Amino acid sequence: MTVLNSPIHSPATESLYDTEILIIGSGAGGATTAALLAEAGFDVLVVEEGAWVEQGTVVPFSLDQMNQQYRSAGVTVALGLPSIAYTEGRCAGGGTEVNSGLYRRPPADVLERWRTQYHIRDLDPDEMYAIAHELETALNVTKVPGKVSAPSMALHRGAEALSWENSESPRWMKYPAGGNASSGQRQSMTRTYLPRAHRAGARIITQCRVRKLAIRGTSASEAAVVLANGQPGRIRFRHVFVCGGAIHTPALLQRSGLHEHIGDTLAVHPTVKLAAHFREAINVPDDVPVHQVKEFAPEISFGGSASNPGLVAMALADNWAEFGHAVNDWQRISVYYAAITSQGKGRVKAIPGMRDPLVTYHLTGRDKQLLRSGLSRLTLLMLAAGADEVYPSYRGAPLVRTPGDIANLQHSFATTKATVMTVHLCSTVPIGEHPRCAANSFGQIRGMKNVWVNDASMLPDAPGVNPQGSVQAFAVRNARRFIETNSPRG
Ligand SMILES: Cc1cc2nc3c(=O)[nH]c(=O)nc-3n(C[C@H](O)[C@H](O)[C@H](O)COP(=O)(O)OP(=O)(O)OC[C@H]3O[C@@H](n4cnc5c(N)ncnc54)[C@H](O)[C@@H]3O)c2cc1C
């Protein structure tokens, strides 16, 4: 292993880079792939469009963070009826720097579905859980020491009162000895796999956007990039791993002329939300609850959202005339969501001449029913937790004070009146041997000798749980297969 003294990353300035392995994107998939391949002796270059933002220099879940670490400051949307607002990280470490850090292993029934329906070859649950164990150690996946936060406790209390299944989700966090719920340090990629890749000799360049791959026949040889100073540059490589996330991986492949089954099967976990008011102060502005309620999973899950005053205001905004006054009492309010496993599908389409792709998503009738039922049950959960007023987030929503008011909610709710959102995007370049898969069982794009995907785009469909654990488990599995079947250039 080469130990380097150079800084971990540098902004891209050279007009020409040369590498054996090019990894595009430094998020959950890209960083994990980079560490494994560099440790196996490959010459690795990671390019990241966003900047390296040290943890601690921005407040988690703040507007400042959205400006610095999210794509388009968090304002991105999949068009449809209703449209679905989505957010993605765009910085060194990608989504892992901004996300809630809630860890779930890929569920056994999901792995079995992917093996049988998408024909993923050699998908062995024992191997996947051995990898999950490694990841849990590497990321320090752990529960909160001592008491969970008040908004998390509310979820737990409500679920217990209704006898609904609930549990604390562990997170990738390190807590100091004697620490508490608010003293954890997120074990994102800039803290874990990117330094590990660097220690093994990988170069990491930031503020470098890959526009397109030059492809001739069945091979790609070069990437056209925009450097940190806005000038064009080039990167020559032997193999390329595209890990730009579920929206930008398919868009880049399409811009490079690859289209077969690419971008046609976007899967997301759509959510609707509400703001719950309690008699006592409950708000924690810079963290999210760790409890999740899984009584109706995988169809519907409940959890808590970031709830700083700006986000409380956004939760009230759909019915501002009626609910807006409540923002003055934000210390007694926390925001919660109902997420569903959607049967709908979306598309990502690169548009010539435009920087960002067009994203669309179609919710099915069953999805819309689940969102209605999810919001009603979430409201009941909050009342059972002791909320004295619940403000559902949709235009014309009623104020709910008692379970009897929920019938009114059920009657008046429509997804077209609600702000439907998602932070879980996947499945735009599904892997497997089934003819509808865009890449083979280990992420190699069909018909291409040296183009691979290894990020959330490869998951065949939505896992129904927080996805980062699944993304990283597959990234490790596929990187290991690559190492077994390819040798580093001597
Ligand atoms: C607010 C939020 C909360 C979340 N909470 C959780 C949670 O609690 N638990 C969980 O499991 N998951 C959570 N997720 C989802 C999780 O973060 C993602 O599933 C995961 O990060 C996906 O990994 P990825 O490698 O596919 O993409 P990302 O981590 O998004 O990384 C992709 C990177 O590629 C870069 N890139 C894209 N295109 C290019 C290009 N052309 N050139 C150069 N670089 C490029 C991007 O800038 C980005 O940094 C959350 C996500 C968000 C946004």
Coordinates of N, CA and C in Angstrom, one line a residue, residues 15-103:
S15 N -4.9 19.9 -18.0 CA -5.8 19.7 -19.2 C -5.8 18.2 -19.6
L16 N -4.8 17.4 -19.2 CA -4.9 16.0 -19.5 C -4.4 15.2 -18.3
Y17 N -5.3 14.2 -17.9 CA -4.9 13.3 -16.9 C -4.9 11.9 -17.6
D18 N -4.1 11.0 -17.0 CA -4.0 9.6 -17.5 C -4.2 8.7 -16.3
T19 N -5.0 7.7 -16.4 CA -5.2 6.7 -15.3 C -5.6 5.4 -15.8
E20 N -5.4 4.4 -15.0 CA -5.8 3.0 -15.4 C -7.3 2.9 -15.1
I21 N -7.8 3.4 -13.9 CA -9.2 3.3 -13.6 C -9.7 4.7 -13.3
L22 N -10.7 5.1 -14.1 CA -11.4 6.4 -13.8 C -12.7 6.1 -13.1
I23 N -12.9 6.8 -11.9 CA -14.1 6.6 -11.2 C -14.8 8.0 -11.2
I24 N -16.0 8.0 -11.8 CA -16.7 9.3 -11.9 C -17.8 9.4 -10.8
G25 N -17.5 10.3 -9.8 CA -18.4 10.5 -8.7 C -17.8 9.9 -7.4
S26 N -17.9 10.6 -6.3 CA -17.2 10.2 -5.1 C -18.2 9.8 -4.0
G27 N -19.4 9.5 -4.3 CA -20.4 9.2 -3.3 C -20.3 7.7 -2.8
A28 N -21.4 7.2 -2.3 CA -21.4 5.9 -1.7 C -20.8 4.8 -2.6
G29 N -21.2 4.8 -3.9 CA -20.7 3.8 -4.8 C -19.3 4.1 -5.2
G30 N -19.0 5.4 -5.6 CA -17.7 5.7 -6.2 C -16.6 5.6 -5.2
A31 N -16.8 6.1 -4.0 CA -15.7 6.1 -2.9 C -15.4 4.7 -2.5
T32 N -16.4 3.8 -2.4 CA -16.2 2.4 -2.0 C -15.4 1.7 -3.1
T33 N -15.8 1.9 -4.3 CA -15.1 1.3 -5.5 C -13.7 1.7 -5.5
A34 N -13.5 3.0 -5.3 CA -12.1 3.6 -5.4 C -11.2 2.9 -4.3
A35 N -11.7 2.8 -3.1 CA -10.9 2.2 -2.0 C -10.5 0.8 -2.3
L36 N -11.5 0.0 -2.8 CA -11.2 -1.4 -3.0 C -10.2 -1.6 -4.2
L37 N -10.4 -0.8 -5.3 CA -9.5 -1.0 -6.4 C -8.1 -0.5 -6.1
A38 N -8.0 0.6 -5.5 CA -6.7 1.2 -5.1 C -6.0 0.2 -4.2
E39 N -6.7 -0.4 -3.3 CA -6.0 -1.3 -2.3 C -5.6 -2.6 -3.0
A40 N -6.2 -2.9 -4.2 CA -5.8 -4.1 -4.9 C -4.7 -3.8 -5.9
G41 N -4.2 -2.5 -5.9 CA -3.0 -2.2 -6.7 C -3.3 -1.5 -8.0
F42 N -4.6 -1.2 -8.3 CA -4.9 -0.4 -9.5 C -4.6 1.0 -9.3
D43 N -4.2 1.7 -10.5 CA -4.0 3.1 -10.5 C -5.4 3.8 -10.6
V44 N -5.8 4.5 -9.6 CA -7.2 5.0 -9.6 C -7.3 6.5 -9.6
L45 N -8.1 7.1 -10.4 CA -8.4 8.5 -10.3 C -9.9 8.7 -10.1
V46 N -10.2 9.4 -9.0 CA -11.6 9.7 -8.7 C -11.9 11.2 -9.2
V47 N -12.9 11.4 -10.0 CA -13.3 12.8 -10.3 C -14.7 13.1 -9.7
E48 N -14.8 14.3 -9.1 CA -16.0 14.7 -8.4 C -16.4 16.1 -8.9
E49 N -17.6 16.2 -9.3 CA -18.1 17.5 -9.8 C -18.2 18.6 -8.7
G50 N -18.5 18.2 -7.5 CA -18.7 19.2 -6.4 C -17.4 19.4 -5.7
A51 N -17.4 20.3 -4.7 CA -16.2 20.7 -3.9 C -16.1 19.8 -2.7
W52 N -14.9 19.8 -2.1 CA -14.7 19.1 -0.9 C -15.1 20.1 0.3
V53 N -16.1 19.7 1.0 CA -16.5 20.6 2.1 C -16.3 19.9 3.4
E54 N -15.4 20.4 4.2 CA -15.1 19.7 5.5 C -16.3 19.6 6.4
Q55 N -16.5 18.5 7.0 CA -17.6 18.4 8.0 C -17.3 19.4 9.1
G56 N -18.4 20.0 9.6 CA -18.2 20.9 10.7 C -18.2 22.3 10.2
T57 N -17.9 22.5 8.9 CA -17.9 23.9 8.4 C -19.2 24.4 8.0
V58 N -20.2 23.5 7.8 CA -21.6 23.9 7.5 C -22.5 23.2 8.5
V59 N -23.6 23.8 8.9 CA -24.6 23.3 9.8 C -25.4 22.2 9.1
P60 N -25.5 21.0 9.6 CA -26.3 19.9 9.0 C -27.7 20.4 8.8
F61 N -28.3 20.1 7.6 CA -29.7 20.3 7.2 C -30.0 21.8 7.1
S62 N -29.0 22.7 7.0 CA -29.2 24.1 6.9 C -29.3 24.5 5.4
L63 N -29.8 25.8 5.2 CA -29.8 26.3 3.9 C -28.4 26.5 3.3
D64 N -27.5 26.8 4.2 CA -26.1 27.0 3.8 C -25.6 25.6 3.3
Q65 N -25.9 24.5 4.0 CA -25.5 23.2 3.5 C -26.1 22.9 2.1
M66 N -27.4 23.3 1.9 CA -28.1 23.1 0.6 C -27.3 23.8 -0.5
N67 N -26.9 25.0 -0.2 CA -26.2 25.8 -1.2 C -24.8 25.2 -1.5
Q68 N -24.1 24.7 -0.5 CA -22.8 24.2 -0.8 C -22.7 22.7 -1.2
Q69 N -23.6 21.9 -0.7 CA -23.4 20.5 -0.9 C -24.5 19.8 -1.7
Y70 N -25.6 20.5 -2.0 CA -26.6 19.8 -2.8 C -26.6 20.3 -4.2
R71 N -27.0 19.4 -5.1 CA -27.1 19.8 -6.5 C -28.3 20.9 -6.7
S72 N -28.0 21.9 -7.4 CA -29.0 23.0 -7.6 C -29.6 23.5 -6.3
A73 N -28.8 23.5 -5.2 CA -29.3 24.0 -3.9 C -30.5 23.2 -3.4
G74 N -30.6 22.0 -3.9 CA -31.7 21.1 -3.4 C -33.0 21.3 -4.2
V75 N -33.0 22.1 -5.2 CA -34.3 22.4 -5.9 C -34.2 21.6 -7.3
T76 N -34.7 20.3 -7.2 CA -34.7 19.5 -8.4 C -36.0 18.7 -8.4
V77 N -36.5 18.5 -9.5 CA -37.9 17.9 -9.6 C -38.0 16.9 -10.7
A78 N -38.8 15.8 -10.4 CA -39.1 14.8 -11.4 C -40.6 15.2 -11.8
L79 N -40.8 15.5 -13.1 CA -42.1 16.0 -13.5 C -43.1 14.9 -13.6
G80 N -44.3 15.2 -13.3 CA -45.4 14.2 -13.3 C -46.6 14.8 -12.7
L81 N -47.6 13.9 -12.5 CA -48.9 14.4 -11.9 C -49.1 13.5 -10.6
P82 N -48.6 13.9 -9.5 CA -47.9 15.1 -9.2 C -46.5 15.0 -9.5
S83 N -45.8 16.1 -9.6 CA -44.3 16.1 -9.7 C -43.7 15.7 -8.3
I84 N -42.5 15.2 -8.4 CA -41.9 14.7 -7.1 C -40.6 15.5 -7.0
A85 N -40.5 16.3 -5.9 CA -39.3 17.0 -5.6 C -38.2 16.0 -5.1
Y86 N -37.0 16.1 -5.6 CA -36.0 15.2 -5.1 C -34.7 16.0 -4.8
T87 N -33.8 15.5 -3.9 CA -32.6 16.1 -3.6 C -31.4 15.1 -3.8
E88 N -30.3 15.7 -4.2 CA -29.1 14.8 -4.3 C -27.9 15.6 -3.8
G89 N -26.9 14.9 -3.2 CA -25.6 15.6 -2.8 C -24.8 15.9 -4.0
R90 N -24.1 17.0 -4.0 CA -23.1 17.2 -5.1 C -21.9 17.9 -4.5
C91 N -21.0 17.0 -4.0 CA -19.8 17.4 -3.3 C -19.0 16.2 -3.1
A92 N -17.7 16.3 -2.6 CA -16.9 15.1 -2.3 C -17.7 14.3 -1.3
G93 N -17.9 13.0 -1.6 CA -18.7 12.2 -0.7 C -20.1 12.0 -1.1
G94 N -20.6 12.9 -2.0 CA -22.0 12.8 -2.6 C -23.0 12.8 -1.5
G95 N -24.0 12.0 -1.6 CA -25.2 12.0 -0.7 C -24.8 11.6 0.7
T96 N -23.6 10.9 0.9 CA -23.3 10.5 2.2 C -22.9 11.6 3.1
E97 N -22.6 12.8 2.6 CA -22.2 13.9 3.4 C -23.5 14.7 3.9
V98 N -24.6 14.5 3.3 CA -25.8 15.3 3.6 C -26.9 14.4 4.2
N99 N -26.7 13.1 4.1 CA -27.9 12.3 4.4 C -28.1 12.1 5.9
S100 N -29.1 11.4 6.2 CA -29.5 11.2 7.7 C -28.7 10.1 8.3
G101 N -27.9 9.4 7.6 CA -27.0 8.4 8.1 C -27.7 7.2 8.7
L102 N -29.0 6.9 8.3 CA -29.7 5.8 8.9 C -29.4 4.6 8.1
Y103 N -28.9 3.5 8.7 CA -28.4 2.4 8.0 C -29.3 1.2 8.1

